[in-house]
PDB file of C-alpha atoms in Angstrom:
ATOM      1  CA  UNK O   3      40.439 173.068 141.089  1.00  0.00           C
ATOM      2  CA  UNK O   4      37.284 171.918 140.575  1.00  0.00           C
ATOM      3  CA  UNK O   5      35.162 169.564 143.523  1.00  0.00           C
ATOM      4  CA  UNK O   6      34.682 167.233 141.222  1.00  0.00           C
ATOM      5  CA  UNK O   7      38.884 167.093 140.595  1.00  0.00           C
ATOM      6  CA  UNK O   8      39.874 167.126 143.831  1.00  0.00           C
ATOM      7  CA  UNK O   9      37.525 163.778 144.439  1.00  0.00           C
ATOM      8  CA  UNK O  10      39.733 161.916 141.659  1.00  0.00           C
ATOM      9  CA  UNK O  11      42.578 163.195 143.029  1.00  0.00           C
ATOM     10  CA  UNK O  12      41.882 162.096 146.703  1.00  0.00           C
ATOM     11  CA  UNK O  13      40.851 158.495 144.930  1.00  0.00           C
ATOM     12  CA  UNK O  14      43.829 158.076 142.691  1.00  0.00           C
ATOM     13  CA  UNK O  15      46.542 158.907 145.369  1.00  0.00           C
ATOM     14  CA  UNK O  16      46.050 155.644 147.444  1.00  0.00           C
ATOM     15  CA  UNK O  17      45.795 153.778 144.491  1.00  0.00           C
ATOM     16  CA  UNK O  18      48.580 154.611 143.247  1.00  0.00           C
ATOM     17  CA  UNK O  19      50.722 154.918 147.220  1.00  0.00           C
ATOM     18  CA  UNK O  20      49.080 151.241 147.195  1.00  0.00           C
ATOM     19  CA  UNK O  21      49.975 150.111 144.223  1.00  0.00           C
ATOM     20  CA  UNK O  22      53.910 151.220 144.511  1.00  0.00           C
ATOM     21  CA  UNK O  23      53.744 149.387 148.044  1.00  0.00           C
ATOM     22  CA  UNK O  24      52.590 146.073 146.897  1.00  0.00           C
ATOM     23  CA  UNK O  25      54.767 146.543 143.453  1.00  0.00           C
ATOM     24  CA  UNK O  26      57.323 143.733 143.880  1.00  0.00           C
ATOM     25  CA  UNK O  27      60.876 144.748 144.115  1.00  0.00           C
ATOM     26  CA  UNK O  28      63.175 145.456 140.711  1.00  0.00           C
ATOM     27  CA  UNK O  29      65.164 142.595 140.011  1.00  0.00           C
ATOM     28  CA  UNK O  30      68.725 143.092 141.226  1.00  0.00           C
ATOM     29  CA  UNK O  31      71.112 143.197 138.266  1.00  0.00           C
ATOM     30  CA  UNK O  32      72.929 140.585 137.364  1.00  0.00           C
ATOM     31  CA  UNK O  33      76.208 139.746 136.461  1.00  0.00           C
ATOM     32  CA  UNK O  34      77.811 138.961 133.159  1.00  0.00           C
ATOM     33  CA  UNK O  35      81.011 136.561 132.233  1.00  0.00           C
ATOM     34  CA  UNK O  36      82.379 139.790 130.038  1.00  0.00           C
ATOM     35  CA  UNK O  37      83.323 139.475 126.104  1.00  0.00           C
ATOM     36  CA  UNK O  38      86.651 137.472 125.509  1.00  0.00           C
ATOM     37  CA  UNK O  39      88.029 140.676 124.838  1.00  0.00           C
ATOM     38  CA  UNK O  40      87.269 142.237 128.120  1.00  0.00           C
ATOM     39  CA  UNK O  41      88.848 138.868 129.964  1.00  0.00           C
ATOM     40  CA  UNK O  42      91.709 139.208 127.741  1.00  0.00           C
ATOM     41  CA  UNK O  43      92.479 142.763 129.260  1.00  0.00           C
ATOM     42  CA  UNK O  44      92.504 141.425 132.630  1.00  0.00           C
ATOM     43  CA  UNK O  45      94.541 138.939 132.253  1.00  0.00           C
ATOM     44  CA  UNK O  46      97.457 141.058 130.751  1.00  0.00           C
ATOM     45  CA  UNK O  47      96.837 143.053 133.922  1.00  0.00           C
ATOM     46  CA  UNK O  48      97.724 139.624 135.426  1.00  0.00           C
ATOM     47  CA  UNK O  49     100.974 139.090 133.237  1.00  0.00           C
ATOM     48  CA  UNK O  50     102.094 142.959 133.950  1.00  0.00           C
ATOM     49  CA  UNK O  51     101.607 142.749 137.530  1.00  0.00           C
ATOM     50  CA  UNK O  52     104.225 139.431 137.478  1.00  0.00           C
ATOM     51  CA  UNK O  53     106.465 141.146 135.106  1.00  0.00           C
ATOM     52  CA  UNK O  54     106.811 144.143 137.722  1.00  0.00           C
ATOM     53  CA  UNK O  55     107.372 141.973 140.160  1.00  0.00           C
ATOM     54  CA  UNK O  56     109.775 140.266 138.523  1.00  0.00           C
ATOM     55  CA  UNK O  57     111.731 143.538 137.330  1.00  0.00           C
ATOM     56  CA  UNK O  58     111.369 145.526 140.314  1.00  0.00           C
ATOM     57  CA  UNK O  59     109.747 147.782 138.075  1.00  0.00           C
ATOM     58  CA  UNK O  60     106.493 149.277 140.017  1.00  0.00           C
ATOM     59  CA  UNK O  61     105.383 151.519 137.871  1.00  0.00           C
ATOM     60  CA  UNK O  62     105.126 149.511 134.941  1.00  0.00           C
ATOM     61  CA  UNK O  63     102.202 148.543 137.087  1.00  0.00           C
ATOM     62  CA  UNK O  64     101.251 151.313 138.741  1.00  0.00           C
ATOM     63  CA  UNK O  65     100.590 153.320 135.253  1.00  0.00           C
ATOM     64  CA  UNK O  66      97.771 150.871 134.931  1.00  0.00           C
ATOM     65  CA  UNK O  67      95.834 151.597 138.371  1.00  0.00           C
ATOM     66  CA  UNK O  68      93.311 154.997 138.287  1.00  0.00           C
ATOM     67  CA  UNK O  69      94.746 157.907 139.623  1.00  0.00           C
ATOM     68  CA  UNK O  70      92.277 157.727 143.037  1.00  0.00           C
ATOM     69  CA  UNK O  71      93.051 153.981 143.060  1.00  0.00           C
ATOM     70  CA  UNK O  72      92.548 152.606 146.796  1.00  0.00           C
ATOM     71  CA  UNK O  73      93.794 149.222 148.527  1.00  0.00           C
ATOM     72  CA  UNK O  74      94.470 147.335 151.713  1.00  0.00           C
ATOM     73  CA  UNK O  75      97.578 145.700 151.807  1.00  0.00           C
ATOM     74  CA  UNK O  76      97.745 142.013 152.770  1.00  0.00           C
ATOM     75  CA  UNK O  77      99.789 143.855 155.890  1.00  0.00           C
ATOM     76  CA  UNK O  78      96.570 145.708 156.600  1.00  0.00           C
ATOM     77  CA  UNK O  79      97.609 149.137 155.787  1.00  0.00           C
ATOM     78  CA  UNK O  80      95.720 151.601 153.851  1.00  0.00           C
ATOM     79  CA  UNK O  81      97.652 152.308 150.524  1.00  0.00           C
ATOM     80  CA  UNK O  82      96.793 154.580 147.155  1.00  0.00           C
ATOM     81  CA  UNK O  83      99.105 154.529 144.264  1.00  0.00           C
ATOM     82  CA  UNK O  84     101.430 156.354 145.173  1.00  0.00           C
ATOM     83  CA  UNK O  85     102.110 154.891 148.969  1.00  0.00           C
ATOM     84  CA  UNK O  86     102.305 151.811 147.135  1.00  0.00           C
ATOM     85  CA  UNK O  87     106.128 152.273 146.319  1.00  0.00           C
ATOM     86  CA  UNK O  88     107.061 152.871 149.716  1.00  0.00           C
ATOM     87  CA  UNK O  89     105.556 149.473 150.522  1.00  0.00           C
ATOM     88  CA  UNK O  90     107.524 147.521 147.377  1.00  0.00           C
ATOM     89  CA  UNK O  91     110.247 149.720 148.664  1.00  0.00           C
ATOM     90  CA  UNK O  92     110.363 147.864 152.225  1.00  0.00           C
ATOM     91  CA  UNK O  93     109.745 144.597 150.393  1.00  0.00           C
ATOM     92  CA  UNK O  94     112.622 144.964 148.140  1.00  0.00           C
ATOM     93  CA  UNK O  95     114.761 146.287 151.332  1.00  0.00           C
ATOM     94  CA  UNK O  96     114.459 143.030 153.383  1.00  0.00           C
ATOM     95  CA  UNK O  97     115.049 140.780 149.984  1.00  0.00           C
ATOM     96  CA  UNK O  98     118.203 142.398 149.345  1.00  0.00           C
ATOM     97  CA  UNK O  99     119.885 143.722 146.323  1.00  0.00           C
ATOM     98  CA  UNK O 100     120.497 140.412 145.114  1.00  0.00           C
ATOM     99  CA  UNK O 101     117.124 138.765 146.326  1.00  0.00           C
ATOM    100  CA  UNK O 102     114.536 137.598 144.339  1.00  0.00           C
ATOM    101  CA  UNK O 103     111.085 137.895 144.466  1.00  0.00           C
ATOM    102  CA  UNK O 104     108.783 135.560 141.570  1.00  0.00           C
ATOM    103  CA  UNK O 105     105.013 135.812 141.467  1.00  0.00           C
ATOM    104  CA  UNK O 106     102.331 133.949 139.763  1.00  0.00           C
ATOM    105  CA  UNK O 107      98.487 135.310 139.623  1.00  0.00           C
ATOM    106  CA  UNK O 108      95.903 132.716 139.042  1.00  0.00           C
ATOM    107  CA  UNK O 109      92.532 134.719 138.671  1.00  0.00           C
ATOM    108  CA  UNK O 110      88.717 132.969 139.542  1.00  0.00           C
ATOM    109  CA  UNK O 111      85.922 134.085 137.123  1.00  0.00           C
ATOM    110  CA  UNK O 112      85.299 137.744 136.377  1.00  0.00           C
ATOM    111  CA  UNK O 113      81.813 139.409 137.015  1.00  0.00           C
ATOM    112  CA  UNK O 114      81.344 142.334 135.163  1.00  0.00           C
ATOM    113  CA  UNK O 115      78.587 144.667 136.186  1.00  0.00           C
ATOM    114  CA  UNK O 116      78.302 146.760 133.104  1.00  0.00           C
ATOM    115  CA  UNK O 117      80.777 149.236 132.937  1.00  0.00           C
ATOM    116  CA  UNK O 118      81.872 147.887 136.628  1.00  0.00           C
ATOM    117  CA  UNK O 119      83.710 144.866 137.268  1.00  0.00           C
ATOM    118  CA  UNK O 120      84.870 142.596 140.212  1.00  0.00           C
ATOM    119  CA  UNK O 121      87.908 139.991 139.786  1.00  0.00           C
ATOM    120  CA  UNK O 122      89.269 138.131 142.298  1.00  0.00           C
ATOM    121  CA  UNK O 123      92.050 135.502 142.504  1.00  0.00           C
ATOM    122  CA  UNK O 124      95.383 133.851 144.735  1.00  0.00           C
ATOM    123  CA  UNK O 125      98.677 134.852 143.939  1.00  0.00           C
ATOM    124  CA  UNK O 126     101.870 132.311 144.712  1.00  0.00           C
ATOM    125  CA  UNK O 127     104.713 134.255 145.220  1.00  0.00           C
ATOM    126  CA  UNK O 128     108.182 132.714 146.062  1.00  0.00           C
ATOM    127  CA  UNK O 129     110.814 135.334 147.387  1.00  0.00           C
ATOM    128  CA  UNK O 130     114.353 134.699 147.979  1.00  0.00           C
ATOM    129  CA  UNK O 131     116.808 136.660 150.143  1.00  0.00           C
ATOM    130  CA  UNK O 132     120.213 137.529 149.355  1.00  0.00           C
ATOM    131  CA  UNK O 133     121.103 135.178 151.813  1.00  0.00           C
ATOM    132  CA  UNK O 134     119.600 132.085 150.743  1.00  0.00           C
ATOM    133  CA  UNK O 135     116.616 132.241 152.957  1.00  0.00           C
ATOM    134  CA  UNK O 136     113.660 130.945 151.037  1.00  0.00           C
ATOM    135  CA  UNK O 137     109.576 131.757 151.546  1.00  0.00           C
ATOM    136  CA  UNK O 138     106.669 130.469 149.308  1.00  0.00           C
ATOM    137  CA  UNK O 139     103.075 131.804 150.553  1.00  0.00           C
ATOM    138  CA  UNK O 140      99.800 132.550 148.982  1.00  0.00           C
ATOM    139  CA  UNK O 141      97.696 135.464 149.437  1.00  0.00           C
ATOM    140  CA  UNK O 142      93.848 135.900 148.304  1.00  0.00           C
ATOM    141  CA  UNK O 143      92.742 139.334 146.408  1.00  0.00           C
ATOM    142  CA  UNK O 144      90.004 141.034 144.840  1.00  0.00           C
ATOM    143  CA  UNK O 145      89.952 143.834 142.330  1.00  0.00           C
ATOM    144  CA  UNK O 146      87.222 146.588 141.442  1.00  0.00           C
ATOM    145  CA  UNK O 147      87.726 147.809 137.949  1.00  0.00           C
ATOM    146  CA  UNK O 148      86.032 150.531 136.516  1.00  0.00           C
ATOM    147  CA  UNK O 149      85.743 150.956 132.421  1.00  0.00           C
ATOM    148  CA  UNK O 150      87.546 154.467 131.690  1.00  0.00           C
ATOM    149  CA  UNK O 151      88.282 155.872 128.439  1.00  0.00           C
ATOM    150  CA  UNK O 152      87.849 152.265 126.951  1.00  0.00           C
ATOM    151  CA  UNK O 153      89.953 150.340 129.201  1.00  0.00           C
ATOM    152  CA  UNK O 154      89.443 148.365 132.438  1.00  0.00           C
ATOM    153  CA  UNK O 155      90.869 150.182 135.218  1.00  0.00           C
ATOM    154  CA  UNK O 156      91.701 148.932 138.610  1.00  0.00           C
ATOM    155  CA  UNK O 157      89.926 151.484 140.991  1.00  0.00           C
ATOM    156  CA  UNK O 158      90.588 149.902 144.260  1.00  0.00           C
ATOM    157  CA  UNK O 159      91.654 146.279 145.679  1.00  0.00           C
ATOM    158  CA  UNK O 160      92.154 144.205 148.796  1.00  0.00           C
ATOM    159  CA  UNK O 161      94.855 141.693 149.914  1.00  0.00           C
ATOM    160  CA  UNK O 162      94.396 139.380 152.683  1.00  0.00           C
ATOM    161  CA  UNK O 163      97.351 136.677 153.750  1.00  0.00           C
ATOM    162  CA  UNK O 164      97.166 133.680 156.341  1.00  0.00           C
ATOM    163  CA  UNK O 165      97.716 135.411 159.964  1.00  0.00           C
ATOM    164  CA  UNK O 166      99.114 132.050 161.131  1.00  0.00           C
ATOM    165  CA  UNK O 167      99.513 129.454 158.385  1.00  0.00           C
ATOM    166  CA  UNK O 168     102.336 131.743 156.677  1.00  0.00           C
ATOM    167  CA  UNK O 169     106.009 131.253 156.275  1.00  0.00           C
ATOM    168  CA  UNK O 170     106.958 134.573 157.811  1.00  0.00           C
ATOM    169  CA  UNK O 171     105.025 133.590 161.124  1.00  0.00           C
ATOM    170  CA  UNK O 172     106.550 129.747 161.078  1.00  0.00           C
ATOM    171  CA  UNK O 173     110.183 131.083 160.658  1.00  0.00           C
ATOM    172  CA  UNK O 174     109.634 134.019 163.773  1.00  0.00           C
ATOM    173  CA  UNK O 175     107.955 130.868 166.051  1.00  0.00           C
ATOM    174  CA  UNK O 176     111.479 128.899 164.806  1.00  0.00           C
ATOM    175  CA  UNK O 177     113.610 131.823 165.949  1.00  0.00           C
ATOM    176  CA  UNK O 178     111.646 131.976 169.659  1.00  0.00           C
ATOM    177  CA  UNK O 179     111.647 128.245 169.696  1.00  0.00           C
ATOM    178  CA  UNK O 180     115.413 128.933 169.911  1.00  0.00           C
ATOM    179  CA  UNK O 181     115.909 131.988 172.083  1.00  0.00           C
ATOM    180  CA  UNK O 182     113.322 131.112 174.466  1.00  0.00           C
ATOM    181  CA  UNK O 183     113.177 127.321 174.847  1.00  0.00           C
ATOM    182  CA  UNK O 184     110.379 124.939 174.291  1.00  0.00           C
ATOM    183  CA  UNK O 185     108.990 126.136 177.723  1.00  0.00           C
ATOM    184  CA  UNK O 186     108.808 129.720 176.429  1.00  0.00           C
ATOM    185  CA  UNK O 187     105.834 129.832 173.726  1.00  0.00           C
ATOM    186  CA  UNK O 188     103.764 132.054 175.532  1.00  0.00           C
ATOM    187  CA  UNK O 189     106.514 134.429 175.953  1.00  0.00           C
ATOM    188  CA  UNK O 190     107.355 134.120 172.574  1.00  0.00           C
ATOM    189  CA  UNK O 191     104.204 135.275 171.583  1.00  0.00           C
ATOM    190  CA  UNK O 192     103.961 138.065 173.298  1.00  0.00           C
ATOM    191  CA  UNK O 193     107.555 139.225 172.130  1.00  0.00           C
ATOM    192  CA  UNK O 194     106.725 138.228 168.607  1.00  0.00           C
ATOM    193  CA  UNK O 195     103.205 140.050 169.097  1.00  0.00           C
ATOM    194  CA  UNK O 196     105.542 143.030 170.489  1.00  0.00           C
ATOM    195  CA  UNK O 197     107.686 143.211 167.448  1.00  0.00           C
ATOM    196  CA  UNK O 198     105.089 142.923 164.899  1.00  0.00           C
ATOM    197  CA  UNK O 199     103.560 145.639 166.204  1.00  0.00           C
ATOM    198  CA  UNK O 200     106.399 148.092 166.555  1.00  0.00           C
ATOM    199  CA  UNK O 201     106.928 146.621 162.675  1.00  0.00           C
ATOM    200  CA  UNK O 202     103.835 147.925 161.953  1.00  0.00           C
ATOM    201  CA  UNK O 203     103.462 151.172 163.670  1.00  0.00           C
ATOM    202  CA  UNK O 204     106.965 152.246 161.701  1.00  0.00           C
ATOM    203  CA  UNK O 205     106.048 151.190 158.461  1.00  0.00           C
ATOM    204  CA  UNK O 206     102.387 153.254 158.997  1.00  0.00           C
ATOM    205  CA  UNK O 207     104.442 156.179 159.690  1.00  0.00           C
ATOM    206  CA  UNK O 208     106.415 156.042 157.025  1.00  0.00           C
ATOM    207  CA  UNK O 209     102.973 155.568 154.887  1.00  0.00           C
ATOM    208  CA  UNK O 210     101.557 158.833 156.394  1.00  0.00           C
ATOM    209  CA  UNK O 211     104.700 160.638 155.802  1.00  0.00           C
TER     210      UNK O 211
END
């Protein structure tokens, strides 16, 4: 290398270390509405999400999720697809044989990200036991998709439900209400606290199991 070269060199370096510093940052991608076909395809992931709900048919869903699929529950466990069934499992257990369990999906606008895309919605569900007891609650959830081999697949998800405003929490404060007396909320509380816990802990082990 010349001295001659190695002067342009030692000029052109800064430049150029100056010139990617001042450089103002790429544009961060945006998001599309997707074709009518590719909201079409989510929305029969709606419809067969209800319908295995309906039937007590979970894998006429859970063909539909990737293989590696992900989620947290609206119960705040970790799940994949197969843990899932243990968790409609437990559902379908405290409905009852002759319980029924109805759920409607209303989704928000779709962003799709190219070959990525990120849907997000409530769901009204309305479960009866085989005892008559009645619930109606709504939970939020959102949905990363992934296009594979042509079709939109659901990669991972989240669930989130009302820690307080739900119907599961107002019937448990009814029960203490009874057992423990209008003078007993904050002993309620903690009992109710107490249980859900124990609730939990069980149903995690059965998860990991």
């Amino acid at each position: 290398m010349t001295i001659a070269t190695v002067a342009v060199v030692r000029t052109l370096v800064p430049v150029i270390l100056a010139l990617q510093l001042w450089a103002p940052p790429a544009a961060a991608q945006t998001f599309t509405s997707g074709t009518d076909a590719d909201n079409a395809e989510l929305r029969a992931l709606a419809r067969l999400f209800e319908d295995a709900v309906r039937q007590r048919d979970l894998k006429k869903f859970q063909n539909a999720l990737a293989p590696d699929f992900v989620a947290t529950l609206v119960t705040n466990e970790n799940a994949n697809r197969e843990s899932m069934a243990k968790f409609w499992d437990w559902v379908w257990g405290l409905i009852g044989r002759n319980g029924r369990w109805e759920t409607k999906v209303d989704p928000e606008a779709t962003r799709f990200f190219g070959d990525i895309a990120v849907a997000r919605g409530v769901t009204s569900d309305q479960i009866t036991t085989d005892k008559g007891r009645e619930y109606r609650y709504s939970w939020n959830w959102t949905l990363v998709l992934q296009k594979r081999d042509g079709r939109w697949t659901p990669v991972a998800g989240h669930g989130s439900l009302d820690p307080l405003g739900n119907p599961f929490v107002a019937a448990e404060k009814s029960w203490l209400e009874i057992l423990f007396g209008g003078g007993g909320a904050l002993a309620g509380l903690v009992v109710g606290a107490a249980v859900t816990g124990l609730v939990m802990r069980r149903r995690r082990g059965t998860t990991r199991a």
